[in-house]
mmCIF file of C-alpha atoms and ligand atoms in Angstrom:
data_model
loop_
_atom_site.group_PDB
_atom_site.id
_atom_site.type_symbol
_atom_site.label_atom_id
_atom_site.label_comp_id
_atom_site.label_asym_id
_atom_site.label_seq_id
_atom_site.Cartn_x
_atom_site.Cartn_y
_atom_site.Cartn_z
ATOM 1 C CA UNK A 1 -2.457 6.160 13.078
ATOM 2 C CA UNK A 2 -1.172 6.591 9.519
ATOM 3 C CA UNK A 3 1.225 4.242 7.768
ATOM 4 C CA UNK A 4 4.901 4.696 8.600
ATOM 5 C CA UNK A 5 7.312 5.067 5.684
ATOM 6 C CA UNK A 6 10.650 3.655 6.834
ATOM 7 C CA UNK A 7 12.598 5.721 4.297
ATOM 8 C CA UNK A 8 11.646 8.895 6.159
ATOM 9 C CA UNK A 9 10.853 7.621 9.672
ATOM 10 C CA UNK A 10 13.184 7.579 12.683
ATOM 11 C CA UNK A 11 13.661 4.425 14.734
ATOM 12 C CA UNK A 12 11.503 5.923 17.458
ATOM 13 C CA UNK A 13 8.699 6.432 14.927
ATOM 14 C CA UNK A 14 8.923 2.731 14.075
ATOM 15 C CA UNK A 15 8.980 1.759 17.748
ATOM 16 C CA UNK A 16 5.869 3.852 18.377
ATOM 17 C CA UNK A 17 4.126 2.398 15.325
ATOM 18 C CA UNK A 18 4.776 -1.195 16.454
ATOM 19 C CA UNK A 19 3.713 -0.383 20.013
ATOM 20 C CA UNK A 20 0.232 0.413 18.672
ATOM 21 C CA UNK A 21 -0.058 -3.252 17.660
ATOM 22 C CA UNK A 22 0.305 -2.702 13.929
ATOM 23 C CA UNK A 23 2.938 -5.247 12.937
ATOM 24 C CA UNK A 24 2.346 -5.658 9.195
ATOM 25 C CA UNK A 25 5.079 -4.481 6.795
ATOM 26 C CA UNK A 26 4.862 -4.025 3.030
ATOM 27 C CA UNK A 27 7.899 -4.441 0.760
ATOM 28 C CA UNK A 28 7.761 -3.340 -2.898
ATOM 29 C CA UNK A 29 10.215 -5.367 -5.009
ATOM 30 C CA UNK A 30 11.049 -3.747 -8.356
ATOM 31 C CA UNK A 31 13.666 -3.930 -11.086
ATOM 32 C CA UNK A 32 15.887 -1.735 -13.227
ATOM 33 C CA UNK A 33 14.838 -3.017 -16.613
ATOM 34 C CA UNK A 34 14.259 -1.668 -20.110
ATOM 35 C CA UNK A 35 10.657 -0.695 -20.855
ATOM 36 C CA UNK A 36 10.918 0.564 -24.426
ATOM 37 C CA UNK A 37 12.114 4.019 -25.468
ATOM 38 C CA UNK A 38 9.170 5.780 -23.785
ATOM 39 C CA UNK A 39 9.220 4.453 -20.192
ATOM 40 C CA UNK A 40 11.911 4.684 -17.503
ATOM 41 C CA UNK A 41 14.100 1.751 -16.522
ATOM 42 C CA UNK A 42 12.535 2.016 -13.052
ATOM 43 C CA UNK A 43 9.009 1.303 -14.365
ATOM 44 C CA UNK A 44 8.555 -1.904 -12.351
ATOM 45 C CA UNK A 45 9.873 -0.211 -9.196
ATOM 46 C CA UNK A 46 7.550 2.808 -9.611
ATOM 47 C CA UNK A 47 4.545 0.512 -10.100
ATOM 48 C CA UNK A 48 5.371 -1.774 -7.159
ATOM 49 C CA UNK A 49 6.036 1.228 -4.906
ATOM 50 C CA UNK A 50 2.746 2.867 -5.936
ATOM 51 C CA UNK A 51 0.692 -0.269 -5.260
ATOM 52 C CA UNK A 52 2.567 -0.997 -2.011
ATOM 53 C CA UNK A 53 2.047 2.518 -0.683
ATOM 54 C CA UNK A 54 -1.735 2.261 -1.109
ATOM 55 C CA UNK A 55 -1.779 -1.141 0.578
ATOM 56 C CA UNK A 56 0.312 0.240 3.461
ATOM 57 C CA UNK A 57 -2.084 3.180 3.855
ATOM 58 C CA UNK A 58 -5.073 0.829 3.976
ATOM 59 C CA UNK A 59 -3.550 -1.308 6.747
ATOM 60 C CA UNK A 60 -1.745 1.569 8.514
ATOM 61 C CA UNK A 61 1.297 -0.621 7.984
ATOM 62 C CA UNK A 62 5.049 -0.125 7.877
ATOM 63 C CA UNK A 63 6.123 0.684 4.305
ATOM 64 C CA UNK A 64 9.632 -0.466 3.438
ATOM 65 C CA UNK A 65 11.614 1.327 0.701
ATOM 66 C CA UNK A 66 11.317 -0.353 -2.704
ATOM 67 C CA UNK A 67 14.116 -2.649 -3.847
ATOM 68 C CA UNK A 68 15.161 -0.964 -7.127
ATOM 69 C CA UNK A 69 16.853 -4.034 -8.699
ATOM 70 C CA UNK A 70 15.556 -7.465 -9.630
ATOM 71 C CA UNK A 71 16.145 -10.553 -11.743
ATOM 72 C CA UNK A 72 15.737 -9.390 -15.319
ATOM 73 C CA UNK A 73 18.067 -11.470 -17.479
ATOM 74 C CA UNK A 74 15.422 -11.452 -20.254
ATOM 75 C CA UNK A 75 16.036 -7.755 -20.826
ATOM 76 C CA UNK A 76 19.820 -7.906 -20.493
ATOM 77 C CA UNK A 77 20.367 -7.037 -24.156
ATOM 78 C CA UNK A 78 19.284 -3.408 -23.584
ATOM 79 C CA UNK A 79 21.678 -0.797 -22.114
ATOM 80 C CA UNK A 80 20.700 0.295 -18.626
ATOM 81 C CA UNK A 81 19.128 -2.994 -17.580
ATOM 82 C CA UNK A 82 20.847 -4.251 -14.429
ATOM 83 C CA UNK A 83 20.001 -7.811 -13.482
ATOM 84 C CA UNK A 84 20.583 -9.590 -10.189
ATOM 85 C CA UNK A 85 21.083 -13.337 -9.987
ATOM 86 C CA UNK A 86 17.949 -15.130 -8.817
ATOM 87 C CA UNK A 87 19.872 -16.261 -5.706
ATOM 88 C CA UNK A 88 20.681 -12.598 -4.934
ATOM 89 C CA UNK A 89 16.995 -11.638 -5.145
ATOM 90 C CA UNK A 90 16.159 -14.507 -2.794
ATOM 91 C CA UNK A 91 18.917 -13.414 -0.386
ATOM 92 C CA UNK A 92 17.848 -9.746 -0.394
ATOM 93 C CA UNK A 93 14.210 -10.616 0.220
ATOM 94 C CA UNK A 94 15.093 -13.143 2.945
ATOM 95 C CA UNK A 95 17.500 -10.759 4.713
ATOM 96 C CA UNK A 96 14.968 -7.907 4.694
ATOM 97 C CA UNK A 97 12.376 -10.286 6.135
ATOM 98 C CA UNK A 98 14.751 -11.526 8.856
ATOM 99 C CA UNK A 99 15.610 -7.959 9.887
ATOM 100 C CA UNK A 100 11.964 -6.920 9.965
ATOM 101 C CA UNK A 101 11.131 -10.006 12.033
ATOM 102 C CA UNK A 102 13.921 -9.149 14.501
ATOM 103 C CA UNK A 103 12.279 -5.870 15.545
ATOM 104 C CA UNK A 104 8.719 -7.079 15.767
ATOM 105 C CA UNK A 105 7.122 -7.251 12.320
ATOM 106 C CA UNK A 106 4.858 -10.319 12.244
ATOM 107 C CA UNK A 107 3.726 -10.374 8.605
ATOM 108 C CA UNK A 108 5.654 -9.278 5.512
ATOM 109 C CA UNK A 109 3.692 -8.603 2.334
ATOM 110 C CA UNK A 110 5.926 -8.505 -0.736
ATOM 111 C CA UNK A 111 4.477 -6.536 -3.662
ATOM 112 C CA UNK A 112 6.412 -7.955 -6.582
ATOM 113 C CA UNK A 113 6.617 -5.799 -9.699
ATOM 114 C CA UNK A 114 8.860 -7.887 -11.940
ATOM 115 C CA UNK A 115 8.209 -11.211 -13.628
ATOM 116 C CA UNK A 116 11.779 -12.483 -13.110
ATOM 117 C CA UNK A 117 11.485 -11.921 -9.354
ATOM 118 C CA UNK A 118 8.572 -14.295 -8.971
ATOM 119 C CA UNK A 119 10.394 -17.578 -8.425
ATOM 120 C CA UNK A 120 13.231 -16.112 -6.284
ATOM 121 C CA UNK A 121 10.887 -14.056 -4.080
ATOM 122 C CA UNK A 122 8.630 -17.067 -3.534
ATOM 123 C CA UNK A 123 11.760 -19.051 -2.600
ATOM 124 C CA UNK A 124 12.623 -16.377 -0.005
ATOM 125 C CA UNK A 125 9.071 -16.492 1.370
ATOM 126 C CA UNK A 126 9.416 -20.239 1.778
ATOM 127 C CA UNK A 127 12.708 -19.870 3.653
ATOM 128 C CA UNK A 128 11.174 -17.218 5.914
ATOM 129 C CA UNK A 129 8.093 -19.341 6.545
ATOM 130 C CA UNK A 130 10.261 -22.313 7.487
ATOM 131 C CA UNK A 131 11.925 -19.960 10.008
ATOM 132 C CA UNK A 132 8.502 -19.129 11.441
ATOM 133 C CA UNK A 133 8.064 -15.720 9.792
ATOM 134 C CA UNK A 134 4.808 -15.086 7.978
ATOM 135 C CA UNK A 135 5.382 -13.872 4.401
ATOM 136 C CA UNK A 136 2.864 -13.314 1.603
ATOM 137 C CA UNK A 137 3.907 -12.625 -2.006
ATOM 138 C CA UNK A 138 1.581 -10.719 -4.328
ATOM 139 C CA UNK A 139 2.112 -10.621 -8.096
ATOM 140 C CA UNK A 140 -0.435 -7.906 -8.956
ATOM 141 C CA UNK A 141 -3.612 -9.953 -8.424
ATOM 142 C CA UNK A 142 -6.341 -9.024 -10.883
ATOM 143 C CA UNK A 143 -4.022 -7.378 -13.414
ATOM 144 C CA UNK A 144 -5.095 -9.586 -16.328
ATOM 145 C CA UNK A 145 -8.806 -9.099 -15.505
ATOM 146 C CA UNK A 146 -8.622 -5.324 -15.249
ATOM 147 C CA UNK A 147 -6.344 -5.244 -18.277
ATOM 148 C CA UNK A 148 -9.019 -6.993 -20.330
ATOM 149 C CA UNK A 149 -11.573 -4.418 -19.156
ATOM 150 C CA UNK A 150 -9.532 -1.261 -19.608
ATOM 151 C CA UNK A 151 -7.253 -2.034 -22.530
ATOM 152 C CA UNK A 152 -8.207 -1.015 -26.053
ATOM 153 C CA UNK A 153 -5.267 -2.830 -27.631
ATOM 154 C CA UNK A 154 -4.426 -6.525 -27.863
ATOM 155 C CA UNK A 155 -2.003 -8.329 -25.564
ATOM 156 C CA UNK A 156 1.364 -9.157 -27.158
ATOM 157 C CA UNK A 157 0.743 -12.672 -25.810
ATOM 158 C CA UNK A 158 -1.615 -13.997 -23.130
ATOM 159 C CA UNK A 159 -0.495 -12.487 -19.825
ATOM 160 C CA UNK A 160 2.460 -10.689 -21.403
ATOM 161 C CA UNK A 161 2.459 -6.949 -20.906
ATOM 162 C CA UNK A 162 5.686 -5.072 -21.260
ATOM 163 C CA UNK A 163 5.903 -1.341 -22.009
ATOM 164 C CA UNK A 164 2.393 -1.702 -23.452
ATOM 165 C CA UNK A 165 -0.884 0.151 -22.841
ATOM 166 C CA UNK A 166 -1.165 -1.244 -19.272
ATOM 167 C CA UNK A 167 2.326 -0.420 -18.055
ATOM 168 C CA UNK A 168 2.382 2.948 -19.798
ATOM 169 C CA UNK A 169 -0.982 3.885 -18.258
ATOM 170 C CA UNK A 170 0.271 2.916 -14.787
ATOM 171 C CA UNK A 171 3.382 5.094 -15.078
ATOM 172 C CA UNK A 172 1.257 7.958 -16.498
ATOM 173 C CA UNK A 173 -0.822 7.717 -13.303
ATOM 174 C CA UNK A 174 2.177 7.533 -10.947
ATOM 175 C CA UNK A 175 5.105 9.441 -12.533
ATOM 176 C CA UNK A 176 3.842 11.197 -15.685
ATOM 177 C CA UNK A 177 6.971 13.356 -16.044
ATOM 178 C CA UNK A 178 8.994 10.180 -16.793
ATOM 179 C CA UNK A 179 6.850 9.136 -19.794
ATOM 180 C CA UNK A 180 7.784 10.211 -23.343
ATOM 181 C CA UNK A 181 4.585 10.119 -25.467
ATOM 182 C CA UNK A 182 6.533 11.359 -28.510
ATOM 183 C CA UNK A 183 8.378 8.016 -28.484
ATOM 184 C CA UNK A 184 5.310 5.744 -28.326
ATOM 185 C CA UNK A 185 5.641 2.865 -30.776
ATOM 186 C CA UNK A 186 3.623 -0.355 -31.019
ATOM 187 C CA UNK A 187 5.333 -3.718 -31.381
ATOM 188 C CA UNK A 188 3.765 -7.152 -31.712
ATOM 189 C CA UNK A 189 6.784 -9.435 -32.073
ATOM 190 C CA UNK A 190 6.345 -12.895 -33.485
ATOM 191 C CA UNK A 191 6.957 -15.190 -30.538
ATOM 192 C CA UNK A 192 8.497 -18.650 -30.961
ATOM 193 C CA UNK A 193 6.224 -21.624 -30.256
ATOM 194 C CA UNK A 194 8.183 -22.430 -27.102
ATOM 195 C CA UNK A 195 8.041 -18.862 -25.718
ATOM 196 C CA UNK A 196 7.894 -18.911 -21.920
ATOM 197 C CA UNK A 197 9.270 -22.439 -21.728
ATOM 198 C CA UNK A 198 12.923 -21.684 -22.362
ATOM 199 C CA UNK A 199 15.204 -18.740 -21.540
ATOM 200 C CA UNK A 200 15.053 -16.179 -24.327
ATOM 201 C CA UNK A 201 16.369 -12.633 -24.511
ATOM 202 C CA UNK A 202 13.739 -10.021 -25.378
ATOM 203 C CA UNK A 203 16.045 -8.025 -27.673
ATOM 204 C CA UNK A 204 16.045 -10.958 -30.095
ATOM 205 C CA UNK A 205 12.236 -10.644 -30.330
ATOM 206 C CA UNK A 206 11.547 -6.890 -30.077
ATOM 207 C CA UNK A 207 14.302 -4.445 -31.045
ATOM 208 C CA UNK A 208 12.417 -1.572 -29.339
ATOM 209 C CA UNK A 209 11.774 -3.593 -26.174
ATOM 210 C CA UNK A 210 8.016 -2.992 -26.506
ATOM 211 C CA UNK A 211 5.501 -5.868 -26.379
ATOM 212 C CA UNK A 212 2.106 -4.370 -27.146
ATOM 213 C CA UNK A 213 0.829 -0.896 -27.971
ATOM 214 C CA UNK A 214 1.359 2.035 -25.579
ATOM 215 C CA UNK A 215 -0.375 4.626 -27.790
ATOM 216 C CA UNK A 216 -3.871 4.644 -26.188
ATOM 217 C CA UNK A 217 -2.421 4.766 -22.658
ATOM 218 C CA UNK A 218 -3.873 7.359 -20.274
ATOM 219 C CA UNK A 219 -3.384 8.265 -16.622
ATOM 220 C CA UNK A 220 -7.085 7.562 -15.984
ATOM 221 C CA UNK A 221 -6.692 3.984 -17.251
ATOM 222 C CA UNK A 222 -3.599 3.637 -15.086
ATOM 223 C CA UNK A 223 -5.532 4.828 -12.055
ATOM 224 C CA UNK A 224 -8.304 2.234 -12.723
ATOM 225 C CA UNK A 225 -5.711 -0.531 -13.086
ATOM 226 C CA UNK A 226 -3.868 0.418 -9.896
ATOM 227 C CA UNK A 227 -7.083 0.828 -7.894
ATOM 228 C CA UNK A 228 -8.308 -2.621 -8.963
ATOM 229 C CA UNK A 229 -4.981 -4.349 -8.256
ATOM 230 C CA UNK A 230 -4.883 -2.678 -4.805
ATOM 231 C CA UNK A 231 -8.476 -3.787 -4.099
ATOM 232 C CA UNK A 232 -7.689 -7.379 -5.092
ATOM 233 C CA UNK A 233 -4.438 -7.285 -3.102
ATOM 234 C CA UNK A 234 -6.365 -6.207 0.003
ATOM 235 C CA UNK A 235 -8.795 -9.106 -0.509
ATOM 236 C CA UNK A 236 -5.860 -11.523 -0.700
ATOM 237 C CA UNK A 237 -4.171 -10.058 2.387
ATOM 238 C CA UNK A 238 -7.432 -10.119 4.366
ATOM 239 C CA UNK A 239 -7.949 -13.745 3.339
ATOM 240 C CA UNK A 240 -4.398 -14.600 4.340
ATOM 241 C CA UNK A 241 -4.628 -12.870 7.729
ATOM 242 C CA UNK A 242 -7.927 -14.631 8.430
ATOM 243 C CA UNK A 243 -6.401 -17.985 7.443
ATOM 244 C CA UNK A 244 -3.352 -17.657 9.702
ATOM 245 C CA UNK A 245 -5.380 -16.477 12.689
ATOM 246 C CA UNK A 246 -7.965 -19.283 12.297
HETATM 247 ZN ZN1 ZN B 301 7.367 -3.984 -16.302
#
């Protein structure tokens, strides 16, 4: 039994899939957000969809279509960025979960690809859990570890990667035709002392929208990063499934 991709499946395909006892669904949650001049606005969506698809294949799960918008106020100063309110992200995630629950999904794994989605997606998971629906949110477990191993360039700030070597490598591995190497430019903006502790627009810090150095990015590095994040995600899902069945 392979995974079932709901974007291309019929309802009877889904019925048959669930009848085999496989009731796990995977939801990639992305964003439409600036990622420098060299990466597409859909970078976070492409990455979340790529990681989610591999997880769905591993579990022979239902794969839901990626949500292509997220909460990305930080990047609102750049044309093309479309940001949802945090409450909208929570509502979308909750409503998808409720629908999936209604036809027999028992566990929803959300693969979150955007920093701004973290709090609202976790809020949705809490609402769903209160309603008795099992939801697990993954924010790319292991990304910092594998980044430290694979990256040749410095982080723009601890844990901050945006349009840098990591993200550029991941898109080179998943959708190379959307990357513009001729536009690679490094940027290490000076961050205020209270960065991360108050709302601040990224365009006031980095005019290019880049935080880091995309120049040494390669598809092979991207593949290593994705493979490691998928491996760590599977560990977390296995641990979760064992915990709820104990
Ligand atoms: Zn991103």
